[in-house]
PDB file of C-alpha atoms and ligand atoms in Angstrom:
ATOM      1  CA  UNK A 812       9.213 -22.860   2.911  1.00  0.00           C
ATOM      2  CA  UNK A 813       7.529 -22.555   6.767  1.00  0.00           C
ATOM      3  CA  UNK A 814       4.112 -24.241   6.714  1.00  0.00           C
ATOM      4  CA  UNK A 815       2.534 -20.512   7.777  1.00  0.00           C
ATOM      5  CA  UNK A 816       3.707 -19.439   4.363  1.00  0.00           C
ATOM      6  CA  UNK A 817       2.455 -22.960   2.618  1.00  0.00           C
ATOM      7  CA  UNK A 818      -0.794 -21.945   4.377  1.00  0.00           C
ATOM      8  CA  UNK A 819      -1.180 -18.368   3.653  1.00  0.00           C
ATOM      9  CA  UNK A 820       0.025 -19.361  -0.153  1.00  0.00           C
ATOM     10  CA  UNK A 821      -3.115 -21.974  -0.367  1.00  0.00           C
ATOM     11  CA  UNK A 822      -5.391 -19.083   1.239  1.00  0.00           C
ATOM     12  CA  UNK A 823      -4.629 -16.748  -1.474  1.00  0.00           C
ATOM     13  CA  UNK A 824      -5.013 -19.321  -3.972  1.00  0.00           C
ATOM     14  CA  UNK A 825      -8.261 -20.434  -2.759  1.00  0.00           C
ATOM     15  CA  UNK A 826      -9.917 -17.155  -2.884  1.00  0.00           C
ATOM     16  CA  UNK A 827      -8.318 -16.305  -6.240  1.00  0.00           C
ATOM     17  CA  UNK A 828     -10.128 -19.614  -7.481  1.00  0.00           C
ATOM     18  CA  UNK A 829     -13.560 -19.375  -5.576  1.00  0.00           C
ATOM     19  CA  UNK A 830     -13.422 -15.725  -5.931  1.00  0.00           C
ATOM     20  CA  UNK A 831     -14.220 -14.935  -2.716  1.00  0.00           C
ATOM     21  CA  UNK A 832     -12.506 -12.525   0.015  1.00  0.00           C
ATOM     22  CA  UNK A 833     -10.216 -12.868   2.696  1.00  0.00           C
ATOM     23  CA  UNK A 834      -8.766 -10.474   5.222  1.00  0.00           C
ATOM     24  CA  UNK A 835      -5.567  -9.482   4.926  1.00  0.00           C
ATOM     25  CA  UNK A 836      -2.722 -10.850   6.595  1.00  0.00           C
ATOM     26  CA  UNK A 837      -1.780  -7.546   7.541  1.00  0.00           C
ATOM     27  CA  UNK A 838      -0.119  -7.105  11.234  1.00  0.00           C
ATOM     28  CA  UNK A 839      -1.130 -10.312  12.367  1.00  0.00           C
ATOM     29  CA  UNK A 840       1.498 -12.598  10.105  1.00  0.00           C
ATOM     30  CA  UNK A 841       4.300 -10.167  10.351  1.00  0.00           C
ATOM     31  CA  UNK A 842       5.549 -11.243   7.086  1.00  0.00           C
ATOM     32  CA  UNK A 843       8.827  -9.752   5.092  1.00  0.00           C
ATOM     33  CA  UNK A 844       8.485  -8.819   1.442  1.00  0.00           C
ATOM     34  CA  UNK A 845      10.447 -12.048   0.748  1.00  0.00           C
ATOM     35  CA  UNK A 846       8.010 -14.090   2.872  1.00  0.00           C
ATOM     36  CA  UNK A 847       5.017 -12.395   0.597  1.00  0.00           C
ATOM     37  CA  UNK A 848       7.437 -13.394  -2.696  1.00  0.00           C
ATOM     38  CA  UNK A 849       7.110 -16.550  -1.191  1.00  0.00           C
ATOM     39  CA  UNK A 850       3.596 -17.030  -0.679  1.00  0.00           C
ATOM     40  CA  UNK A 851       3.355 -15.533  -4.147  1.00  0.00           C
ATOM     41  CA  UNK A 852       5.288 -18.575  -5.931  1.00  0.00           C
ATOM     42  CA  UNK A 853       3.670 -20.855  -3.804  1.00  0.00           C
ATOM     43  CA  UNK A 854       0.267 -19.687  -4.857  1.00  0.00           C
ATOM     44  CA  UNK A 855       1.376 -19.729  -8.939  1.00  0.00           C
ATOM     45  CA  UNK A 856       2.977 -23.362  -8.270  1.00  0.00           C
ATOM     46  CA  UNK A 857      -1.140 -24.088  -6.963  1.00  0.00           C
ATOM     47  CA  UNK A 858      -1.811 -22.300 -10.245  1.00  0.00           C
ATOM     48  CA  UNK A 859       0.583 -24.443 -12.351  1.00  0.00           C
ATOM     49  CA  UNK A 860      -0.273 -27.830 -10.778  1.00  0.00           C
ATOM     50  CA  UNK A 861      -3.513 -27.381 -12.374  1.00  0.00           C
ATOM     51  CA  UNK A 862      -1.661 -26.869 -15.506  1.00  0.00           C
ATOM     52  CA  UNK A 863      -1.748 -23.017 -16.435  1.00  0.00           C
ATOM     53  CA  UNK A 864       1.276 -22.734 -17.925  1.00  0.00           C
ATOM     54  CA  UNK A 865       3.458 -19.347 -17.111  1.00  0.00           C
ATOM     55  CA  UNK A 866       2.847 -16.786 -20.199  1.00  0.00           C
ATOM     56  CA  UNK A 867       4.616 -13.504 -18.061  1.00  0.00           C
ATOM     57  CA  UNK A 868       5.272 -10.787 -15.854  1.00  0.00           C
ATOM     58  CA  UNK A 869       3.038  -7.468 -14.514  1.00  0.00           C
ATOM     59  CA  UNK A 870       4.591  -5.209 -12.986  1.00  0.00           C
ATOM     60  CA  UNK A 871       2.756  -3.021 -10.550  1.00  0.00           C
ATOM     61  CA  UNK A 872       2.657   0.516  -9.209  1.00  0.00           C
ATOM     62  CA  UNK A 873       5.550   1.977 -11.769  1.00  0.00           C
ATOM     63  CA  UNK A 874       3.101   5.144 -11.809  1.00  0.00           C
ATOM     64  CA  UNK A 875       2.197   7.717  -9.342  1.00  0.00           C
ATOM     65  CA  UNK A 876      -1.667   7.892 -10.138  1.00  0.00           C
ATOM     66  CA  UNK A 877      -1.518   3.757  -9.183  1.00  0.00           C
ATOM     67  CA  UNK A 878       0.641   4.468  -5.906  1.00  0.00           C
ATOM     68  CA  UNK A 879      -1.600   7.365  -4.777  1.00  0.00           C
ATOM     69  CA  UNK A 880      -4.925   5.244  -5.634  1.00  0.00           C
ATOM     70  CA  UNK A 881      -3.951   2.378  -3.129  1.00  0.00           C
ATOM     71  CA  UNK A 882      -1.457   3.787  -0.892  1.00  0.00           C
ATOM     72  CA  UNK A 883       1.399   1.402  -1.699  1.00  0.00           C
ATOM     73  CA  UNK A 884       4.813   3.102  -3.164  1.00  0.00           C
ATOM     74  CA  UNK A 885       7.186   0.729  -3.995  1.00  0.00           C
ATOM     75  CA  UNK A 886       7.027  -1.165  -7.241  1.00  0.00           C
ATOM     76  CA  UNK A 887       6.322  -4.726  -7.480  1.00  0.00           C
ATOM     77  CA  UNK A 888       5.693  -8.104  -9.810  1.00  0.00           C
ATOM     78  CA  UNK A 889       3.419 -10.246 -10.307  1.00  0.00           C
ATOM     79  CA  UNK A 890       3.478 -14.472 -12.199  1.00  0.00           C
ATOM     80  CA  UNK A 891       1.195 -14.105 -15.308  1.00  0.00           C
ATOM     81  CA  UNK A 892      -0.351 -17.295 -16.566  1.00  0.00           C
ATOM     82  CA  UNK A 893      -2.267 -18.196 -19.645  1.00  0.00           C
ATOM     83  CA  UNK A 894      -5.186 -18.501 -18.279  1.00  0.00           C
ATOM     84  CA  UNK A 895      -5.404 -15.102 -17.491  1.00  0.00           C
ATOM     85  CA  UNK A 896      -5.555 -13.957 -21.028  1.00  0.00           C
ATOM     86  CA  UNK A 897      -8.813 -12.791 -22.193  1.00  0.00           C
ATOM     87  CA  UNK A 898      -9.425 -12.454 -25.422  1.00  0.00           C
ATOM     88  CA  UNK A 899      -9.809  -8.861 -26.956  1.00  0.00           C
ATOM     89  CA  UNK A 900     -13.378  -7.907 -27.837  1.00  0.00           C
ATOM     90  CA  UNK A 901     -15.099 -10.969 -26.294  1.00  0.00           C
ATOM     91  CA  UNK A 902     -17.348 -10.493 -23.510  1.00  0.00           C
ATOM     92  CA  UNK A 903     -15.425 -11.012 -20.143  1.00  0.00           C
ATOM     93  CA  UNK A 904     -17.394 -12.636 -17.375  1.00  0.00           C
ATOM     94  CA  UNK A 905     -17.316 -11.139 -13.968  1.00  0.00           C
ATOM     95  CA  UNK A 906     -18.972 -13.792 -11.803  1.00  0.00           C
ATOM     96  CA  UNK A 907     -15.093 -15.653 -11.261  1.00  0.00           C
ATOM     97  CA  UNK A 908     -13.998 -12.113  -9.830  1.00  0.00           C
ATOM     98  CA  UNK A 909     -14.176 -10.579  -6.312  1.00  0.00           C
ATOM     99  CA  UNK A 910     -14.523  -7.241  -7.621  1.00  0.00           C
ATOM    100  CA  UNK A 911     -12.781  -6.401 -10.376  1.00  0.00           C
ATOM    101  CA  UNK A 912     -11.066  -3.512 -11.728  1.00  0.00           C
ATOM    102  CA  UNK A 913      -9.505  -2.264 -15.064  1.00  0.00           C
ATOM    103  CA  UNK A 914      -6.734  -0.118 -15.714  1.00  0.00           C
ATOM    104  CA  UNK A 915      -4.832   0.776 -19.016  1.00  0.00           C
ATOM    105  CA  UNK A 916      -1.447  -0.504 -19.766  1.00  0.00           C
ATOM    106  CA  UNK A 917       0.946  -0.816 -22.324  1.00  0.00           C
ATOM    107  CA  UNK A 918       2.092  -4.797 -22.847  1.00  0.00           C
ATOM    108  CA  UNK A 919       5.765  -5.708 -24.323  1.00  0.00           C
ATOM    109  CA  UNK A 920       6.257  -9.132 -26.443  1.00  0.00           C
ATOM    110  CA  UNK A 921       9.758 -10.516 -25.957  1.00  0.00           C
ATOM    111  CA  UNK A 922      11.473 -12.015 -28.703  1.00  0.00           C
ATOM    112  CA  UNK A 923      14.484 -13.054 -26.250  1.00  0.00           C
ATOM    113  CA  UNK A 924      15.240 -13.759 -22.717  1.00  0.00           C
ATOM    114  CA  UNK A 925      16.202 -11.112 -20.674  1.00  0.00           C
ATOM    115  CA  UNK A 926      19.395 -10.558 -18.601  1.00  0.00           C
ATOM    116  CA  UNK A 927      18.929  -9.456 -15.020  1.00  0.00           C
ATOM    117  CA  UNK A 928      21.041  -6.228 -15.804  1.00  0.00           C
ATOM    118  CA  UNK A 929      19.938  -5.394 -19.295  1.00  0.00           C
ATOM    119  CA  UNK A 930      20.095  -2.085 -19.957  1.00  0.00           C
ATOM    120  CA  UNK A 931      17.107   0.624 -21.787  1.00  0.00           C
ATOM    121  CA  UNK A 932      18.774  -0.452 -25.105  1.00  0.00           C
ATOM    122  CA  UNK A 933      19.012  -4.095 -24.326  1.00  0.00           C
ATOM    123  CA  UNK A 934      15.665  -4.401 -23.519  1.00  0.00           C
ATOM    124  CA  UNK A 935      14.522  -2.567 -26.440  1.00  0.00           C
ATOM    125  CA  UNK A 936      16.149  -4.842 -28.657  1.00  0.00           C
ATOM    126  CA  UNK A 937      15.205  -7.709 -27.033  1.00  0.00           C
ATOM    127  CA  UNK A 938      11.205  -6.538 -27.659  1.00  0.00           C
ATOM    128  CA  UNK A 939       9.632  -8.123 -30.462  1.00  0.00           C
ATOM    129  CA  UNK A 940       6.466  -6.002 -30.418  1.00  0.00           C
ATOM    130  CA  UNK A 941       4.373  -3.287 -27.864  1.00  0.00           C
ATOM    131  CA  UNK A 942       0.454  -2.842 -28.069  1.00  0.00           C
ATOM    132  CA  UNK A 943      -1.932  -0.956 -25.816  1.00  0.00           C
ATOM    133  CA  UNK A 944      -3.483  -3.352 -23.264  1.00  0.00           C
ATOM    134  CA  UNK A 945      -6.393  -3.923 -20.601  1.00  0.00           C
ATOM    135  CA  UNK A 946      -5.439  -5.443 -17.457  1.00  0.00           C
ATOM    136  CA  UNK A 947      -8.008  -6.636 -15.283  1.00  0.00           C
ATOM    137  CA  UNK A 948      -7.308  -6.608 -11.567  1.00  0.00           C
ATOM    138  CA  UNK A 949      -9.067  -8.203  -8.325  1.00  0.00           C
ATOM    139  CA  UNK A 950      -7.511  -7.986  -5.038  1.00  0.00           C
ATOM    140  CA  UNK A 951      -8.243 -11.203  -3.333  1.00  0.00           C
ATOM    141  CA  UNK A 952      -8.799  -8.998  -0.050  1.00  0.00           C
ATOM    142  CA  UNK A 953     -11.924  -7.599   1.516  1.00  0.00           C
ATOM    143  CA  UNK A 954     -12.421  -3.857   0.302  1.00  0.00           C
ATOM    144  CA  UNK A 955      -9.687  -3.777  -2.302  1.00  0.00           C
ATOM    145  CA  UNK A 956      -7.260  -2.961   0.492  1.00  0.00           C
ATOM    146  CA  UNK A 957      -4.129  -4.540   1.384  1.00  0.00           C
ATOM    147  CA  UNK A 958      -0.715  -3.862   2.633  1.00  0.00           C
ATOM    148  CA  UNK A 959       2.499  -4.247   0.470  1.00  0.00           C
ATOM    149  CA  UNK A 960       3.170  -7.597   1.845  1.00  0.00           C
ATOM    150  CA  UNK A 961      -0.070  -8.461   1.350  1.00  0.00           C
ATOM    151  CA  UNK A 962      -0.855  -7.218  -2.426  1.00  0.00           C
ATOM    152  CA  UNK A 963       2.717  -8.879  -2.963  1.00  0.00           C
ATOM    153  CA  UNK A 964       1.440 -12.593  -1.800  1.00  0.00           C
ATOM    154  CA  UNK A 965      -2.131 -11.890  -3.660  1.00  0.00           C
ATOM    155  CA  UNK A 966      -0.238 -12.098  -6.846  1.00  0.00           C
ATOM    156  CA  UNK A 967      -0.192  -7.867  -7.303  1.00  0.00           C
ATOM    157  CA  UNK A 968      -3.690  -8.556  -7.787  1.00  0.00           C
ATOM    158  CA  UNK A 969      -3.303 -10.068 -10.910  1.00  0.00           C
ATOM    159  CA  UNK A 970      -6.596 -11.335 -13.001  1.00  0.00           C
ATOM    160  CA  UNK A 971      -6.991 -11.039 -16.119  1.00  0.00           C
ATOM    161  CA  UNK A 972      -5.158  -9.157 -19.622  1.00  0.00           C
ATOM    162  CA  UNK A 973      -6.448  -8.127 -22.718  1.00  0.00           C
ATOM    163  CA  UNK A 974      -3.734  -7.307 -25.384  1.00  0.00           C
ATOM    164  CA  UNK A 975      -4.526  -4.995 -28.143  1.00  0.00           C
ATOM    165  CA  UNK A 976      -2.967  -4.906 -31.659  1.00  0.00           C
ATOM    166  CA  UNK A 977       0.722  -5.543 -31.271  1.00  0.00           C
ATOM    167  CA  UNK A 978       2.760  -2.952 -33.140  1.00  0.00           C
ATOM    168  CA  UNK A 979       6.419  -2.525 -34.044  1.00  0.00           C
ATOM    169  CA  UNK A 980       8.530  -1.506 -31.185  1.00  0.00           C
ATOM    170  CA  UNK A 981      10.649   0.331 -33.160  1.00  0.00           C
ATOM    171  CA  UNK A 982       9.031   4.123 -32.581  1.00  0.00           C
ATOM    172  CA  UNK A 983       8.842   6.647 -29.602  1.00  0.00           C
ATOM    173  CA  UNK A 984       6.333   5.327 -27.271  1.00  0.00           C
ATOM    174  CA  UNK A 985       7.682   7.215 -24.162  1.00  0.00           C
ATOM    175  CA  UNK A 986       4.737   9.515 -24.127  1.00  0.00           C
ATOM    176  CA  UNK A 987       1.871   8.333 -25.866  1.00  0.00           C
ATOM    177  CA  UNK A 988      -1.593  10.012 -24.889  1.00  0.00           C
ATOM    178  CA  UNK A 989      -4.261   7.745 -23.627  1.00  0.00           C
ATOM    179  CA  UNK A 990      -7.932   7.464 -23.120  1.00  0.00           C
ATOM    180  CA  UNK A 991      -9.889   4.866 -20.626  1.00  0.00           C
ATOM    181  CA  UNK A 992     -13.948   5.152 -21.514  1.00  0.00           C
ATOM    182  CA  UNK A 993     -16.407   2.945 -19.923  1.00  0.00           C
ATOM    183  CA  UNK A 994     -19.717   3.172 -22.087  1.00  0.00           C
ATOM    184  CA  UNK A 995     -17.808   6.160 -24.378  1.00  0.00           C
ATOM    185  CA  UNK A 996     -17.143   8.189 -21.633  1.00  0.00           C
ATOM    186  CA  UNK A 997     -14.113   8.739 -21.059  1.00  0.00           C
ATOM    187  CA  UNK A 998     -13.049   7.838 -17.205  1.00  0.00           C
ATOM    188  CA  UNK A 999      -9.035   7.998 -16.978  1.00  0.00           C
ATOM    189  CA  UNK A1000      -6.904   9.860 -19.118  1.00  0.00           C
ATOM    190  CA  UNK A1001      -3.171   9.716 -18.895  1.00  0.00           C
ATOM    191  CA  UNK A1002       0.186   8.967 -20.907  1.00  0.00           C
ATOM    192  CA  UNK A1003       2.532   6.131 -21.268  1.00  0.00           C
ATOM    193  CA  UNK A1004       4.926   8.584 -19.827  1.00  0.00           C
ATOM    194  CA  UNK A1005       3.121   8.277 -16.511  1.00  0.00           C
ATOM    195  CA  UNK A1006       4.842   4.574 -16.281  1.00  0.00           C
ATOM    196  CA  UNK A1007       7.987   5.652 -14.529  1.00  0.00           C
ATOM    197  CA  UNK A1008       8.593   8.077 -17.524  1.00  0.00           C
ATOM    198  CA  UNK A1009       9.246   5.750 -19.915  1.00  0.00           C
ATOM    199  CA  UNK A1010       7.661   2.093 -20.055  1.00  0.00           C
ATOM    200  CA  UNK A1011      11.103   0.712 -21.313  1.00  0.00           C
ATOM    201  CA  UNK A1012      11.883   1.424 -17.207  1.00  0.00           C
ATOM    202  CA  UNK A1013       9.116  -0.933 -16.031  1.00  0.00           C
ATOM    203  CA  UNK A1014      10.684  -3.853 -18.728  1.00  0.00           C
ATOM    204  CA  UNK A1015      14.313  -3.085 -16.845  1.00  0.00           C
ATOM    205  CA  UNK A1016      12.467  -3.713 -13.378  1.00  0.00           C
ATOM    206  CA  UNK A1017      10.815  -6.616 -14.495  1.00  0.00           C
ATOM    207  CA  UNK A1018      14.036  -8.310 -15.883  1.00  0.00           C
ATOM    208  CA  UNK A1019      16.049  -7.421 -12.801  1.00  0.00           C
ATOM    209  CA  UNK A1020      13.374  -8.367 -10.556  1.00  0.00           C
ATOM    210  CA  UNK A1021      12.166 -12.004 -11.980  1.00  0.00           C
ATOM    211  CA  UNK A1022      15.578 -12.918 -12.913  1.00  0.00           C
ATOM    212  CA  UNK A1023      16.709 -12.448  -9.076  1.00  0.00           C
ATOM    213  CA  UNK A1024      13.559 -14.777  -8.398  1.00  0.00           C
ATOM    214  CA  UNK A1025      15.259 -17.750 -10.555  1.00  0.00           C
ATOM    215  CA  UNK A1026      12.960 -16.868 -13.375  1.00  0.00           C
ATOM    216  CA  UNK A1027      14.517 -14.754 -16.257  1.00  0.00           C
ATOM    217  CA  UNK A1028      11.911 -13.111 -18.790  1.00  0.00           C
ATOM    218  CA  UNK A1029      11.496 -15.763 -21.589  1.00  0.00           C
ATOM    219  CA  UNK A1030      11.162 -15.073 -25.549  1.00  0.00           C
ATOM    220  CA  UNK A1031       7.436 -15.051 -26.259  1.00  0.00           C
ATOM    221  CA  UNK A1032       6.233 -13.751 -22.343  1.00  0.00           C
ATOM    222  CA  UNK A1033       4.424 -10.564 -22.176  1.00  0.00           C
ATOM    223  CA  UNK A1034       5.435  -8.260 -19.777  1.00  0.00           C
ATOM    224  CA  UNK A1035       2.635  -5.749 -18.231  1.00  0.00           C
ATOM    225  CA  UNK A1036       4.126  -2.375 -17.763  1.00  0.00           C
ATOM    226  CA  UNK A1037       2.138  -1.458 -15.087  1.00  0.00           C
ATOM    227  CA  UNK A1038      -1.111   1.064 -15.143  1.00  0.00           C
ATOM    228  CA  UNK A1039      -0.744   4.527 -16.600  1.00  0.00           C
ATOM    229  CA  UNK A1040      -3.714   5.975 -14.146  1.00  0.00           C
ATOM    230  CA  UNK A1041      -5.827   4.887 -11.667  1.00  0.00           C
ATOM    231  CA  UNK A1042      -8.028   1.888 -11.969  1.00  0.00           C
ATOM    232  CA  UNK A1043     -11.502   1.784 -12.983  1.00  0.00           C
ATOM    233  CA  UNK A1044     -14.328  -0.102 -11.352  1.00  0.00           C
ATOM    234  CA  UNK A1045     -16.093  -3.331 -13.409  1.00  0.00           C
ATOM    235  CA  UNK A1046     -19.716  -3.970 -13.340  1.00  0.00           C
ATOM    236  CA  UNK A1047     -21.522  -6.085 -15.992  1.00  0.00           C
ATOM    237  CA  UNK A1048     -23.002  -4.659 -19.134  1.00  0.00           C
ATOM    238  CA  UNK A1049     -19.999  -2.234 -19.791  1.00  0.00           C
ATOM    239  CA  UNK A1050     -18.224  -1.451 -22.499  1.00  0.00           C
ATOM    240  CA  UNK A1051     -14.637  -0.303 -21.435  1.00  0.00           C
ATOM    241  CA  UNK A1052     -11.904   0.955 -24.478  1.00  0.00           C
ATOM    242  CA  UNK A1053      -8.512   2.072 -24.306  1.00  0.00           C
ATOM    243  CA  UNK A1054      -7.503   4.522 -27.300  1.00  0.00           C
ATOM    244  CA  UNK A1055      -3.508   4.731 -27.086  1.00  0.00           C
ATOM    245  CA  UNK A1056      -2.253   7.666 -29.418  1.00  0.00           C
ATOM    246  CA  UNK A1057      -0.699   6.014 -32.827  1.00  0.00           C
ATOM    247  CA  UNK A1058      -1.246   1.768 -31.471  1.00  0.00           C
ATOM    248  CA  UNK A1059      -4.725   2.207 -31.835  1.00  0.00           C
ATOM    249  CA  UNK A1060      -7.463   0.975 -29.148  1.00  0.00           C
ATOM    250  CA  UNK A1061      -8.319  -2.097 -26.907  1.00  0.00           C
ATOM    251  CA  UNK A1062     -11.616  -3.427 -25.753  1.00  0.00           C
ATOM    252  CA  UNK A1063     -13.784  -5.672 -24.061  1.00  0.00           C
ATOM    253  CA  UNK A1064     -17.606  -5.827 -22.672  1.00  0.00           C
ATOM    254  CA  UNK A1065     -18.707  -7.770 -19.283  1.00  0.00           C
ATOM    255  CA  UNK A1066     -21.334  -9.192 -18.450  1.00  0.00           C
ATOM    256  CA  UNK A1067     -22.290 -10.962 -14.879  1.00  0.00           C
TER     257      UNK A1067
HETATM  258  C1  OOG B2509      -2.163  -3.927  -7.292  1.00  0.00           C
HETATM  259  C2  OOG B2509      -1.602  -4.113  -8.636  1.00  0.00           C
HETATM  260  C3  OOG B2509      -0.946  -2.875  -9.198  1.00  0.00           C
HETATM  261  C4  OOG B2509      -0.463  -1.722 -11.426  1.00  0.00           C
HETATM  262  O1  OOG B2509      -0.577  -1.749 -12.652  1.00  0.00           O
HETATM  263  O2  OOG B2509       0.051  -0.769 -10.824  1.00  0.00           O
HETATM  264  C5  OOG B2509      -0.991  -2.887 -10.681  1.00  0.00           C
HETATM  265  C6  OOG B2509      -3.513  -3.268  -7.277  1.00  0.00           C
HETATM  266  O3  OOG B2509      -3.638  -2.092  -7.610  1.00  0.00           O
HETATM  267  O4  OOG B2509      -4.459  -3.946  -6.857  1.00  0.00           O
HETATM  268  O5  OOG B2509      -1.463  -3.793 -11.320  1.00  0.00           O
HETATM  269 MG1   MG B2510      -1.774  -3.256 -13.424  1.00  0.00          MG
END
């Protein structure tokens, strides 16, 4: 790796840990998408040096509301670590965030590893359990704006998770209605269906696309299938619930 990468990779890094912004590396850098991958793993080696240890995958933009919100159309990944989990129902503090969004998700629990080229059915079988889920996400760049390279080397913007109660796999979820409310109102509303019409499709993507990165999905990682509908903003002292038709709801409060 090019010490401009190294560089850029400790930039994103720094802001991600001292929440503040940066500006994006945009035209000036010139970077490929495999230059922001790069950066990316750099950033999560940073990440597991401090010993977070690796707990998954996001996947990002697999949904048109997501790609219209912030202009980017072509899906992409992001390293999840443990330290990102937040625990449903407990109060999530916003002070380590730049400014942090939410938007409602659907989370797979593999019981296997993954092959790159699984198929719908092989993935499915290799799923030990789906629940509704939370993610929390914070671009590490000024305004919440960012090219695809950029967005790409902050991580996809990755923050935070909440899971919600895992369920059996085993049932239709292609299309399952959901709510987003912040302070019981609802804000969002969408469908599972709105992740590239099935979710199952984002779990393909994510084995292809981590796999060609030298890191196959692992039994026991949770894969993030990517937001159903636009992202909400965060501000302490709300409430924020998603209600996913027959998995039942997930929720957390903030405070500053
Ligand atoms: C980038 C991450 C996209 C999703 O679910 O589509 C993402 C962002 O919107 O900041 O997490
Ligand atoms: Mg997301």
């Amino acid at each position: 790796m090019n010490d401009l990468l190294a560089m850029l990779a400790q930039r994103v890094d720094d802001a991600a840990r001292n929440a503040h912004a940066i500006a994006q590396f945009g035209e000036d850098e010139r970077l490929t998408t495999s230059d922001a991958y790069a950066i990316q793993a750099a950033s999560i080696a940073c990440r597991l040096e401090r010993g977070e240890c690796r707990s998954g995958v996001k996947m990002g933009f697999t949904s048109r509301a997501k790609m219209v919100q912030m202009g980017v159309h072509d899906v992409i990944w992001g390293r999840l670590t443990d330290k990102m989990a937040l625990e449903e129902g407990a109060p999530v503090s916003l002070a380590r965030y730049v400014h942090p969004r939410v938007e409602p998700e659907l989370a797979f629990l593999l019981a296997r590893p993954l092959a790159p080229n699984a198929s719908l059915v092989e993935a499915l079988d290799a799923v030990a359990a789906i629940a509704p889920a939370l993610e929390v996400i914070d671009s590490r760049y000024e305004n919440f704006k960012f090219s695809l390279t950029d967005v790409i080397a902050d991580n996809a913007s990755s923050s935070g998770y909440v899971i919600g109660p895992w369920a059996d796999p085993r049932r239709d979820f292609s299309n399952l209605g959901l709510v987003l409310s912040i302070d019981g109102k609802p804000r969002q509303i969408g469908s599972t269906a709105g992740i590239l019409g099935h979710p199952l499709r984002s779990l393909v993507s994510a084995a292809r696309l981590a796999a060609a990165a030298g890191e196959p999905l692992q039994a026991g990682w949770i894969v993030m299938a990517g937001g159903a509908t636009a992202a909400e903003a965060l501000a302490p002292g709300m409430h924020v619930r998603c209600e996913m038709q027959s998995l039942g709801s997930v929720e957390f409060s903030t405070i500053g």
